[in-house]
mmCIF file of C-alpha atoms and ligand atoms in Angstrom:
data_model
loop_
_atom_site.group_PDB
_atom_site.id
_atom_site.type_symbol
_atom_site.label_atom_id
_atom_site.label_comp_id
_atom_site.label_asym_id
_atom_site.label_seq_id
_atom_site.Cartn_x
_atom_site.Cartn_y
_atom_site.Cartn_z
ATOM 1 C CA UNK L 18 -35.390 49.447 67.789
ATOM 2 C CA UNK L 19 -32.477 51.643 66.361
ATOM 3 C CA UNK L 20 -31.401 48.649 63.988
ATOM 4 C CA UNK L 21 -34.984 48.435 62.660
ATOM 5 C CA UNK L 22 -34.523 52.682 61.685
ATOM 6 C CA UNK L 23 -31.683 52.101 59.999
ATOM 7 C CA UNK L 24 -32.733 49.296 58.017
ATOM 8 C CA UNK L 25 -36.087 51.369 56.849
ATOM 9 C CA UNK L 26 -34.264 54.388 55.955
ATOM 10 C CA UNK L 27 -31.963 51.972 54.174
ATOM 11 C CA UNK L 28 -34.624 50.439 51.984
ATOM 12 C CA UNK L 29 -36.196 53.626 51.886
ATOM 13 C CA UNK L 30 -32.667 55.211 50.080
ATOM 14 C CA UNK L 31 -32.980 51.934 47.743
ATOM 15 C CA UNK L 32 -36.226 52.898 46.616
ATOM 16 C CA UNK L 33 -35.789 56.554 46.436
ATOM 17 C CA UNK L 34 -37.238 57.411 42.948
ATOM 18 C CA UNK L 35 -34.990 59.762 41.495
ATOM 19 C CA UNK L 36 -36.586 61.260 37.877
ATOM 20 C CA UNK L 37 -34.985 64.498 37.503
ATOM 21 C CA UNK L 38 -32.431 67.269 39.253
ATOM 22 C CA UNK L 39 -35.282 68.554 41.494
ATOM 23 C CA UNK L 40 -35.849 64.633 43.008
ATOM 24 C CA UNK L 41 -32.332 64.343 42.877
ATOM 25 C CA UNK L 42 -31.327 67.690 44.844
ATOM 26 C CA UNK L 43 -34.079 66.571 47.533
ATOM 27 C CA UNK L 44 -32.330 63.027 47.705
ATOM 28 C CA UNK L 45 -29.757 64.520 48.290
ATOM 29 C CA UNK L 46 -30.671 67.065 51.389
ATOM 30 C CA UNK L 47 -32.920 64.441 52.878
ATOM 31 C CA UNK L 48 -29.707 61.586 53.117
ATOM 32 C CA UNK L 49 -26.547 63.976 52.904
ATOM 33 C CA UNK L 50 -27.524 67.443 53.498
ATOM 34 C CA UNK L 51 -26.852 69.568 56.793
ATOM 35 C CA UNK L 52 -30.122 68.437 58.323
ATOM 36 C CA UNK L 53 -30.207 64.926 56.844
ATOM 37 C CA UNK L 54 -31.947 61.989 58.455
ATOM 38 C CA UNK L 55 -28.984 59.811 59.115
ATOM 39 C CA UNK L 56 -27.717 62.671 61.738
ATOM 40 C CA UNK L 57 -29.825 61.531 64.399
ATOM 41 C CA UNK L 58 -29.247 58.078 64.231
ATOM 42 C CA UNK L 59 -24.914 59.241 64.505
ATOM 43 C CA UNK L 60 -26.424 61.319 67.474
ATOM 44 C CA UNK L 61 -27.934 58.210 69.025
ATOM 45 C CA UNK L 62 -24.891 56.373 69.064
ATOM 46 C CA UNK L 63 -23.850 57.686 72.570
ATOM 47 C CA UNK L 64 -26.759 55.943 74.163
ATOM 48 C CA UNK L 65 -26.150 52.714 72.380
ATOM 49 C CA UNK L 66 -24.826 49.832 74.682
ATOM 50 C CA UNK L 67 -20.610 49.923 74.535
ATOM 51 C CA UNK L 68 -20.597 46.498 73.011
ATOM 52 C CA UNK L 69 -22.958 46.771 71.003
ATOM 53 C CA UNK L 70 -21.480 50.589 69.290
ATOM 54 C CA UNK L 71 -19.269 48.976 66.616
ATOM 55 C CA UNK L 72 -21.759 47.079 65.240
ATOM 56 C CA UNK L 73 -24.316 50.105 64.837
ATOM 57 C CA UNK L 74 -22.211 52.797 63.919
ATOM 58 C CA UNK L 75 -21.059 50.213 61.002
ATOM 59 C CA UNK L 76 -24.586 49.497 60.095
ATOM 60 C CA UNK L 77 -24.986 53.689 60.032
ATOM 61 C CA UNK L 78 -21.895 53.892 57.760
ATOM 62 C CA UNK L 79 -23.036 51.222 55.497
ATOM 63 C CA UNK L 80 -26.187 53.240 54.709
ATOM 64 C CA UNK L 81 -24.669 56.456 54.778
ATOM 65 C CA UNK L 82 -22.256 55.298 51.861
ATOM 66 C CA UNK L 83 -24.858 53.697 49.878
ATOM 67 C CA UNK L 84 -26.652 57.283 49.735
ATOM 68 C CA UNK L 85 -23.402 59.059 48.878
ATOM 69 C CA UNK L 86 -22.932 55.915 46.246
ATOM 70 C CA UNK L 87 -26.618 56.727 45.253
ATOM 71 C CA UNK L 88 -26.248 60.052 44.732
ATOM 72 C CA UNK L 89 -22.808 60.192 42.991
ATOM 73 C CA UNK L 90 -23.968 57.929 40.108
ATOM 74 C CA UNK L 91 -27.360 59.258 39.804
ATOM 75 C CA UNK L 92 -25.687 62.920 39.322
ATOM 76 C CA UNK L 93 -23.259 61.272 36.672
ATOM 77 C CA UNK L 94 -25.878 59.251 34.960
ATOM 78 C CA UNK L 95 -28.001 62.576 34.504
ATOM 79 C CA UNK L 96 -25.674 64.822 33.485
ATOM 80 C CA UNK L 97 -25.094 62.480 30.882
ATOM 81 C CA UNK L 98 -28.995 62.072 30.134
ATOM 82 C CA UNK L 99 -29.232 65.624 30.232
ATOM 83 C CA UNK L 100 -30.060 66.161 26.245
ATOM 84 C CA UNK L 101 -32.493 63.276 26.785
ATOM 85 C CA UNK L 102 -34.555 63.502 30.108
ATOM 86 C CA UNK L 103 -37.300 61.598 29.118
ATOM 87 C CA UNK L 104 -35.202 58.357 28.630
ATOM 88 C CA UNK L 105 -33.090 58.724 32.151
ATOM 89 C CA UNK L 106 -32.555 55.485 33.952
ATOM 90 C CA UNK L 107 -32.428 54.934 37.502
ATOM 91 C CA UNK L 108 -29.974 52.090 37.305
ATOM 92 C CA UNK L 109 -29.242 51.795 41.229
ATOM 93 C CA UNK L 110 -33.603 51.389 41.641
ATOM 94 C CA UNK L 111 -33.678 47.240 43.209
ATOM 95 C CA UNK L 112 -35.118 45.051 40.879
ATOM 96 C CA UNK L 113 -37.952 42.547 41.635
ATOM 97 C CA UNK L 114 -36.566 39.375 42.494
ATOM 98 C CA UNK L 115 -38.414 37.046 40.449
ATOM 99 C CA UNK L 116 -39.842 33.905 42.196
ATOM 100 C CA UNK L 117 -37.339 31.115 41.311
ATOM 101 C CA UNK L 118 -38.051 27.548 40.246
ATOM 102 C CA UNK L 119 -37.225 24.948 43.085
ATOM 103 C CA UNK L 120 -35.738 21.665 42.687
ATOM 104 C CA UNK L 121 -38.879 18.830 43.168
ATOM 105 C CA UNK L 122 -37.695 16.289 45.903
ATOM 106 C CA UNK L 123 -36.927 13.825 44.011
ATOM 107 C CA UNK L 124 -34.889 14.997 41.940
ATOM 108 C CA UNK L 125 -33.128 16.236 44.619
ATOM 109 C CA UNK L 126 -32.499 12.616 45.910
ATOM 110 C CA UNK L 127 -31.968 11.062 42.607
ATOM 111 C CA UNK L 128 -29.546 13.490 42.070
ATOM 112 C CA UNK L 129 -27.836 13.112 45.245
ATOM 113 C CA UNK L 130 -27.832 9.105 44.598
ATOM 114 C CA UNK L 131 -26.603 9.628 41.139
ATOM 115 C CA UNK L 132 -23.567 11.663 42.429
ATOM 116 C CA UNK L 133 -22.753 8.823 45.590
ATOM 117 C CA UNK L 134 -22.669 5.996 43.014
ATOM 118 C CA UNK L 135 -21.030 7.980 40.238
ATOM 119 C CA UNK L 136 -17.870 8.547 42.658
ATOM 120 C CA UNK L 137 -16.965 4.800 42.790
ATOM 121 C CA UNK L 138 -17.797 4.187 38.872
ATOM 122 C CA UNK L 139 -21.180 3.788 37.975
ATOM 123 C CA UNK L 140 -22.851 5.109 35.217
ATOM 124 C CA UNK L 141 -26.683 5.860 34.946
ATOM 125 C CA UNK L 142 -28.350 3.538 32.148
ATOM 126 C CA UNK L 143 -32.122 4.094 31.399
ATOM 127 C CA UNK L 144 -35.198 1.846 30.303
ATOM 128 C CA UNK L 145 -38.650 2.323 28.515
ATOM 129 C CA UNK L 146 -41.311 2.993 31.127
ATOM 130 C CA UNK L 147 -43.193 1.095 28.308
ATOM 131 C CA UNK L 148 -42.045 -1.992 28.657
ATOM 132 C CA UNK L 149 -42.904 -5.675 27.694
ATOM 133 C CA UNK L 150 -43.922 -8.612 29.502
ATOM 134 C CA UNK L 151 -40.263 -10.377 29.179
ATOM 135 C CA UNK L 152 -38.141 -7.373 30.438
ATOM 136 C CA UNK L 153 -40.575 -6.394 33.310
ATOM 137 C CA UNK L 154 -41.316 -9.870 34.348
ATOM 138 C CA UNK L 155 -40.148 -13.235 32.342
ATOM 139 C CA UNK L 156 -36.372 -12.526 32.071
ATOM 140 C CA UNK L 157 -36.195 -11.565 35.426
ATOM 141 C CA UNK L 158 -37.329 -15.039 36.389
ATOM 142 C CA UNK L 159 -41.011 -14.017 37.382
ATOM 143 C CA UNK L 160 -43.428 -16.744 36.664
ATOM 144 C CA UNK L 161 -46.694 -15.962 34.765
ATOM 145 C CA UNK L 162 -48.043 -16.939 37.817
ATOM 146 C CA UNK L 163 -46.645 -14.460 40.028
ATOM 147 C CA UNK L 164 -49.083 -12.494 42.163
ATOM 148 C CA UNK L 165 -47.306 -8.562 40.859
ATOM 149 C CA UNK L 166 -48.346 -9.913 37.578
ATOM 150 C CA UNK L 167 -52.045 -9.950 39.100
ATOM 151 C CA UNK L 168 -54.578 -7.380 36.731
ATOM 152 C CA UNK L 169 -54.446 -5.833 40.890
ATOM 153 C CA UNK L 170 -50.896 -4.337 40.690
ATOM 154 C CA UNK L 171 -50.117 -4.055 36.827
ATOM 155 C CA UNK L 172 -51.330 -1.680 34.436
ATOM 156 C CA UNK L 173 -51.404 -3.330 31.158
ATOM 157 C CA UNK L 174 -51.515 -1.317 28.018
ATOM 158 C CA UNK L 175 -54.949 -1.752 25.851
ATOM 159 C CA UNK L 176 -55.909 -4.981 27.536
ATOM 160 C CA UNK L 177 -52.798 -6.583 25.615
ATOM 161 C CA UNK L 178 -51.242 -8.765 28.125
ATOM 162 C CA UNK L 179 -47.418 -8.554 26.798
ATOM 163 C CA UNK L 180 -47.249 -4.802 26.800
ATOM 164 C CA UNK L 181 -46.814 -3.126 30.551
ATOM 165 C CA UNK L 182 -46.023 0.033 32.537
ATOM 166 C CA UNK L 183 -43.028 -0.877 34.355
ATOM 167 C CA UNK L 184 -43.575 -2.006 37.654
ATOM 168 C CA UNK L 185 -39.758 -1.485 38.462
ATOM 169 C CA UNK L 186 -36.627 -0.378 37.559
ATOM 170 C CA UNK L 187 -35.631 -3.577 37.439
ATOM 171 C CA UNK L 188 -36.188 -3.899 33.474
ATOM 172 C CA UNK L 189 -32.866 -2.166 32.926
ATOM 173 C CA UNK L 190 -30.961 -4.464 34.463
ATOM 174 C CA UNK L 191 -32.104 -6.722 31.458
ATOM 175 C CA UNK L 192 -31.695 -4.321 28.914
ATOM 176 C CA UNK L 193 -28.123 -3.710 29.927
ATOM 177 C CA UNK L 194 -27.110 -6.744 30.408
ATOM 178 C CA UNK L 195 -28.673 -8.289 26.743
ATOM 179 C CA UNK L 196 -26.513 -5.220 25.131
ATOM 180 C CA UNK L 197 -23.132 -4.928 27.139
ATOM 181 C CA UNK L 198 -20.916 -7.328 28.660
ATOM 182 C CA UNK L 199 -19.348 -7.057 31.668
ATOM 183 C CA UNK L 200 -17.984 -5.829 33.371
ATOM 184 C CA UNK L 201 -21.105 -3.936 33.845
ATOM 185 C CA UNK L 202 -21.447 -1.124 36.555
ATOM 186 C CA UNK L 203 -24.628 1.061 36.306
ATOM 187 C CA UNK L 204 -27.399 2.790 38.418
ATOM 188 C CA UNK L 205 -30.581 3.375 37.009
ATOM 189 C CA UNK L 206 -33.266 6.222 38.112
ATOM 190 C CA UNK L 207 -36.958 6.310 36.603
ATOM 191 C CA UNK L 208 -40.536 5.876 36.981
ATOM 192 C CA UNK L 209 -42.434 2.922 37.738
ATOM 193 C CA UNK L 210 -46.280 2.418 37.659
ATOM 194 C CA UNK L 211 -48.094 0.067 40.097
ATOM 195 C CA UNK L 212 -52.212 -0.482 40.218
ATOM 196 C CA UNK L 213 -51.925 0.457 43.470
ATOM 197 C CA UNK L 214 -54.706 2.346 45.804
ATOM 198 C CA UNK L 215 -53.837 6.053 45.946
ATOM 199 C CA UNK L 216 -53.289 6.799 49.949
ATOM 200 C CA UNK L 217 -51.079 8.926 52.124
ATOM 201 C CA UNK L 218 -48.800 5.824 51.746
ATOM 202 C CA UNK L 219 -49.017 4.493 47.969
ATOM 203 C CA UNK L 220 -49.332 5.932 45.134
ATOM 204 C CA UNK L 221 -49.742 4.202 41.263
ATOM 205 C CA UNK L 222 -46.780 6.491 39.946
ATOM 206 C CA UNK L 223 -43.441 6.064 41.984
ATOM 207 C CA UNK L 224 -39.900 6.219 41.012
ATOM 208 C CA UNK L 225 -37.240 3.683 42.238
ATOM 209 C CA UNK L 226 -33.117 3.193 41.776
ATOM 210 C CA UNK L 227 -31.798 0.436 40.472
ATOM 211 C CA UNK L 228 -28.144 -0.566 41.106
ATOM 212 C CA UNK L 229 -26.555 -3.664 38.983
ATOM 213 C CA UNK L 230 -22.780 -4.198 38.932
ATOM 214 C CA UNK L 231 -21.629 -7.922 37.084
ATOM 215 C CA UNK L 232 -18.083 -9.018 36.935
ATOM 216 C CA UNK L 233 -15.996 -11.799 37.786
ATOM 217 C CA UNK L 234 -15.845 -12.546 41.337
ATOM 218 C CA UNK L 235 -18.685 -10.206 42.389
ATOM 219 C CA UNK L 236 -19.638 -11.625 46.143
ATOM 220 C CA UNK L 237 -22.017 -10.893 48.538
ATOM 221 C CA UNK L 238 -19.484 -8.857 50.447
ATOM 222 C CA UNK L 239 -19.034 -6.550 48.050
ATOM 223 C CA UNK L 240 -22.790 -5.809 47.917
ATOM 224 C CA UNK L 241 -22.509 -5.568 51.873
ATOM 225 C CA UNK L 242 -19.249 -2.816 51.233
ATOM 226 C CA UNK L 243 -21.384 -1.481 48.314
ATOM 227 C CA UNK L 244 -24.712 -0.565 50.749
ATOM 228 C CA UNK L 245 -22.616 0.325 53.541
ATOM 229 C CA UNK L 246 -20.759 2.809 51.351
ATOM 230 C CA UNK L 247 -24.176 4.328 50.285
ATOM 231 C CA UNK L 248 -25.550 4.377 53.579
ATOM 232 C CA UNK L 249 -22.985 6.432 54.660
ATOM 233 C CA UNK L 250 -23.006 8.989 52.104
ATOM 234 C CA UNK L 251 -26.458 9.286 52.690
ATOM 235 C CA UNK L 252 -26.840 9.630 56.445
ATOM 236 C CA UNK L 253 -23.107 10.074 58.036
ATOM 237 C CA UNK L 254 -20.013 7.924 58.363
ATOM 238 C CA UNK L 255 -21.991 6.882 61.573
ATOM 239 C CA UNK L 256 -24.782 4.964 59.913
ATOM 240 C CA UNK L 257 -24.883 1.385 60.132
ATOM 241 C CA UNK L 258 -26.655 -1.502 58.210
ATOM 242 C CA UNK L 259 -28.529 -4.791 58.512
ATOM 243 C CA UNK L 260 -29.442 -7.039 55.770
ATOM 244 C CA UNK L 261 -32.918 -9.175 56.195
ATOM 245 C CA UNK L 262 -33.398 -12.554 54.405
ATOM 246 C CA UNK L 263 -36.030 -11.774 51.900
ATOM 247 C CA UNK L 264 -36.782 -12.697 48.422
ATOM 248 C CA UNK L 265 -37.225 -11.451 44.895
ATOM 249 C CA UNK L 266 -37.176 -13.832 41.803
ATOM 250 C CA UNK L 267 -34.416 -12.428 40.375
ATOM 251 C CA UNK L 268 -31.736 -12.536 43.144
ATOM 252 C CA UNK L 269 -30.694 -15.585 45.241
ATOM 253 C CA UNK L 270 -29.943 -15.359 48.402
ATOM 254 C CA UNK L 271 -32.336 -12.152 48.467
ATOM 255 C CA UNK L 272 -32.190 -9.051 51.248
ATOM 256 C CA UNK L 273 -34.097 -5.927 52.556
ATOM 257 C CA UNK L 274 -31.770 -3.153 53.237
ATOM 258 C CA UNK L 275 -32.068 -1.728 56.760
ATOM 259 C CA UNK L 276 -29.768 1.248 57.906
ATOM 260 C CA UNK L 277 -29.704 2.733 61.273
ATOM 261 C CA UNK L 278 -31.988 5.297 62.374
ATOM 262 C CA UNK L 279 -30.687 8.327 60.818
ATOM 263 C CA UNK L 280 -32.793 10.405 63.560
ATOM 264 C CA UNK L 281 -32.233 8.419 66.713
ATOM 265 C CA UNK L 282 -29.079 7.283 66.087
ATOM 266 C CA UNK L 283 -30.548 3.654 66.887
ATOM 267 C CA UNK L 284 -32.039 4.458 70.650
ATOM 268 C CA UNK L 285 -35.974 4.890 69.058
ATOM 269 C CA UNK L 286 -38.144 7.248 67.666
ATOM 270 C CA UNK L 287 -41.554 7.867 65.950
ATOM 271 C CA UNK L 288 -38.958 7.621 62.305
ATOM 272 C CA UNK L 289 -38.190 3.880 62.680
ATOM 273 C CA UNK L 290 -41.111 2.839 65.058
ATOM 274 C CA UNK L 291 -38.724 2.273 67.847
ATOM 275 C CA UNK L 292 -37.120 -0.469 66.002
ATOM 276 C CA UNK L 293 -33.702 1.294 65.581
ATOM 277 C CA UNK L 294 -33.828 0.467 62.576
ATOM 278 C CA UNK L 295 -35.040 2.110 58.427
ATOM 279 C CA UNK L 296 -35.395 -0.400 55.353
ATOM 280 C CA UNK L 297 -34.645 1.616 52.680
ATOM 281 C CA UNK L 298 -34.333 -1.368 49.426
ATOM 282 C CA UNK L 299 -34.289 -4.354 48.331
ATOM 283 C CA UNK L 300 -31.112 -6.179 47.411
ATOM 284 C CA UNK L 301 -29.068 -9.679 46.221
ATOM 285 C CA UNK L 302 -27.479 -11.305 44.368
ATOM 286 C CA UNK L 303 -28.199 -11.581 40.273
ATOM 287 C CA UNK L 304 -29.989 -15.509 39.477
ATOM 288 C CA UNK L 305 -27.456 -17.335 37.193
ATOM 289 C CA UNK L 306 -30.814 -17.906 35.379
ATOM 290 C CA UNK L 307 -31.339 -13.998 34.946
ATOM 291 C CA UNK L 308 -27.623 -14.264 33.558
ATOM 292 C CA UNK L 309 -27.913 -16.984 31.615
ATOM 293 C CA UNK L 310 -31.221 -15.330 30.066
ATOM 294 C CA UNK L 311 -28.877 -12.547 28.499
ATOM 295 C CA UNK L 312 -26.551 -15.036 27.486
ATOM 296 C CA UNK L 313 -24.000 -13.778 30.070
ATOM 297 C CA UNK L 314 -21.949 -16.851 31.029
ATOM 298 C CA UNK L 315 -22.880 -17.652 34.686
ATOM 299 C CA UNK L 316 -19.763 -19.756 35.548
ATOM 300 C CA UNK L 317 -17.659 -17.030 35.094
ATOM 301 C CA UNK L 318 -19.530 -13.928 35.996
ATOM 302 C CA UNK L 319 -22.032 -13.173 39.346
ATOM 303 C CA UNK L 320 -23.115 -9.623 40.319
ATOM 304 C CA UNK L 321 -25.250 -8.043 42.539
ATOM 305 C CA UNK L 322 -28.487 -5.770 42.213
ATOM 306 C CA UNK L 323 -30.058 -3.294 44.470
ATOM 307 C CA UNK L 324 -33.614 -1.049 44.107
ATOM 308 C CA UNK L 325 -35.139 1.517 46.492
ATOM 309 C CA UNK L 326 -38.311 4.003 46.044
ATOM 310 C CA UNK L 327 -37.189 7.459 45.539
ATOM 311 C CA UNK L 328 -40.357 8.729 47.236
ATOM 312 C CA UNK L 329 -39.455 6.745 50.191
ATOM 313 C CA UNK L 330 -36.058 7.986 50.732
ATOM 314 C CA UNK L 331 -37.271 12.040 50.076
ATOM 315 C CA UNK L 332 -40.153 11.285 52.409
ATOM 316 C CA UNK L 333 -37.449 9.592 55.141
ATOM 317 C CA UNK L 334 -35.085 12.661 54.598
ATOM 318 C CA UNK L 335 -37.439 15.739 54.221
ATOM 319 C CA UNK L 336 -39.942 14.287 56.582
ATOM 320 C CA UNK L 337 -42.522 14.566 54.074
ATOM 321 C CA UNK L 338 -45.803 12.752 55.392
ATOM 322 C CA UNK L 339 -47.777 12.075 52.788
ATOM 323 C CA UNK L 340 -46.830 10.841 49.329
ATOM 324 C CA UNK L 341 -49.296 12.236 47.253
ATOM 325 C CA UNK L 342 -47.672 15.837 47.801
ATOM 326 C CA UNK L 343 -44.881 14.917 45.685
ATOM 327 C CA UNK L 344 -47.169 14.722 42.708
ATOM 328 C CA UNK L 345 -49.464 17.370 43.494
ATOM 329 C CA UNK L 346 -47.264 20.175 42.674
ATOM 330 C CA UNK L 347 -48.611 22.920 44.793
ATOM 331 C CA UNK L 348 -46.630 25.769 44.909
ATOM 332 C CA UNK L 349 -45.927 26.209 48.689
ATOM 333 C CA UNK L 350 -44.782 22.418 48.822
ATOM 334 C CA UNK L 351 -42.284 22.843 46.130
ATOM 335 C CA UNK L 352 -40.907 26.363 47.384
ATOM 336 C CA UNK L 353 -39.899 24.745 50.353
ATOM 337 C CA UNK L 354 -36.864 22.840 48.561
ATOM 338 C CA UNK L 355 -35.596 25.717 46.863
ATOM 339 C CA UNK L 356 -32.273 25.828 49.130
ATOM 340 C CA UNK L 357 -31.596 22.150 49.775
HETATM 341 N N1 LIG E 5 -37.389 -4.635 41.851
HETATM 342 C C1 LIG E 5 -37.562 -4.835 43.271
HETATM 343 C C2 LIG E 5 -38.874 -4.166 43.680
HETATM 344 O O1 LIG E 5 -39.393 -3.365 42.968
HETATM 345 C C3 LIG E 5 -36.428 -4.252 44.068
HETATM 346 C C4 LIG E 5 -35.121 -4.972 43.845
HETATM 347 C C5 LIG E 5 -34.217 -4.539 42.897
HETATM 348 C C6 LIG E 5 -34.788 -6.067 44.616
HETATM 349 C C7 LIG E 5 -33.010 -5.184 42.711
HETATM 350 C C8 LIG E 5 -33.591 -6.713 44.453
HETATM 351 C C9 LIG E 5 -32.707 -6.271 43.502
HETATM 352 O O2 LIG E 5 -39.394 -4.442 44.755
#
């Protein structure tokens, strides 16, 4: 109760308008005068609790000095206003604390990932979200008749067949690898575009990560070391990970990317379904014929590449439940990342 009086007279002292040498003399026999309001809270001290008397008489001090502080500049400040009255300035009045902008979630997390990779050497490389038919889909070794080429899941520009929206990152990996040789070491943030149904779950407009490092003697334990490394960054020095058989046309052998429950610890929960278990990408190792498409020599170089959804992740970390708040952009969604 006591603490709540001293914090209002405290505000109240903050917001004390002071305009002139009358306001000023009443500020000053209100907060510091014989009678002043602070004396009964100094009073009340004897029937505050013994442990807890430090800790109010310093609260009691604190506001006592900032009226003295108050009051000292304020009589300095208008006695050097005096000639000009009209144009004194309370300069100890609070200001308004202007709503900030907040970081969106993803940005957060491709920030975060951009930061992890950047520590052992890789350097972010971007792509056209534009894209044509060979970077998105041919060069990567998908067929023409591959079912994500399917009018269902691409959005084609003007009906012309050759000219896409991304449907991954994985376009960069191309467009790096046609212009640099290796060894090549890069991660790759942006936005992808699938013709998907717009649920709680999908959404047409995404954003993934793509990873590609190409060298000599790139193996697959390296990629293990690699996702271990970013697991643990990400969730603790505790996480563990599991790599699934799985397959994409442009890696052989192919893997999904599980990591242990960040929540659970492994034991079960609502997070990963009781399994233990979060996939959180899609990894493997680069075809020779991907190589070989950007004339990189396949004898003598392999590499490995990696993607995950940024929406995924931020939804996995921030326990966001439904996808389609992250492009919404209402207000009290996006205030609520403004400290992360
Ligand atoms: N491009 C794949 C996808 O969108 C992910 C991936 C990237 C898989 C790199 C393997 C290697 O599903």
């Amino acid at each position: 109760m006591q603490y709540e009086g001293i914090d209002n007279i405290k505000t109240e002292i903050e917001n004390y308008l002071i305009t002139d040498a009358e306001t000023l003399e009443q500020f000053r026999i209100q907060y510091l005068g014989t009678k002043n309001v602070l004396k009964d809270l100094f009073t009340a001290i004897k029937d505050i609790p013994n442990e807890n008397k430090k800790e109010y008489g310093q609260k009691i001090n604190a506001v006592k000095q900032l009226a003295e502080e108050k009051f000292a500049l304020l009589q300095l400040q208008f006695q050097n206003n005096k000639a000009d009255k009209k144009h004194f300035v309370d300069t100890t009045l609070p200001v308004a604390i202007k709503n900030q902008g907040a970081k969106h979630p993803i940005t957060l997390i491709r920030e975060e990932l951009v930061t992890i990779f950047s520590k052992i050497g890789y350097l972010v490389a971007e792509g056209p979200e534009i894209e044509t038919d060979w970077y998105n889909f041919t060069a990567l070794g998908i067929p023409e008749d591959h079912p994500a080429k399917d009018m269902q899941d691409t959005f084609y520009i003007q009906t012309n067949p050759d000219i896409v929206l991304r449907t991954h990152t994985s376009n960069v990996q191309i467009r790096v690898m046609e212009n640099q040789n290796p060894p090549i070491r890069i991660i790759a943030p942006g936005r992808t575009y699938r013709n998907e149904t717009i649920s709680a779950r999908a959404h047409c407009v995404f954003h993934q990560i793509e990873l590609l490092y190409i060298d000599e003697g790139v193996s697959m334990a390296d990629l293990k070391q690699t996702l271990l490394y970013l697991a643990q960054e990400l969730f603790g020095t505790e996480t563990q990970i599991r790599l699934r058989p799985s397959y994409f046309p442009f890696t052989e052998p192919s893997a999904e990317l599980d990591v242990s429950c960040f929540i659970c610890g492994g034991s079960g929960c609502a997070v990963c379904k009781y399994t233990g278990w979060v996939e959180i990408g899609g990894a493997g190792m680069v075809d020779p014929l991907v190589l070989e498409n950007c004339k990189i020599d396949s004898e003598k170089y392999t590499g490995f590449a990696f993607g995950m959804g940024l929406e995924r992740m931020a939804m996995l970390k921030y326990r966001i439940n439904d996808i389609r708040l992250m492009s919404e952009n209402d207000f009290r969604f996006l205030k609520q990342f403004e400290n992360s």
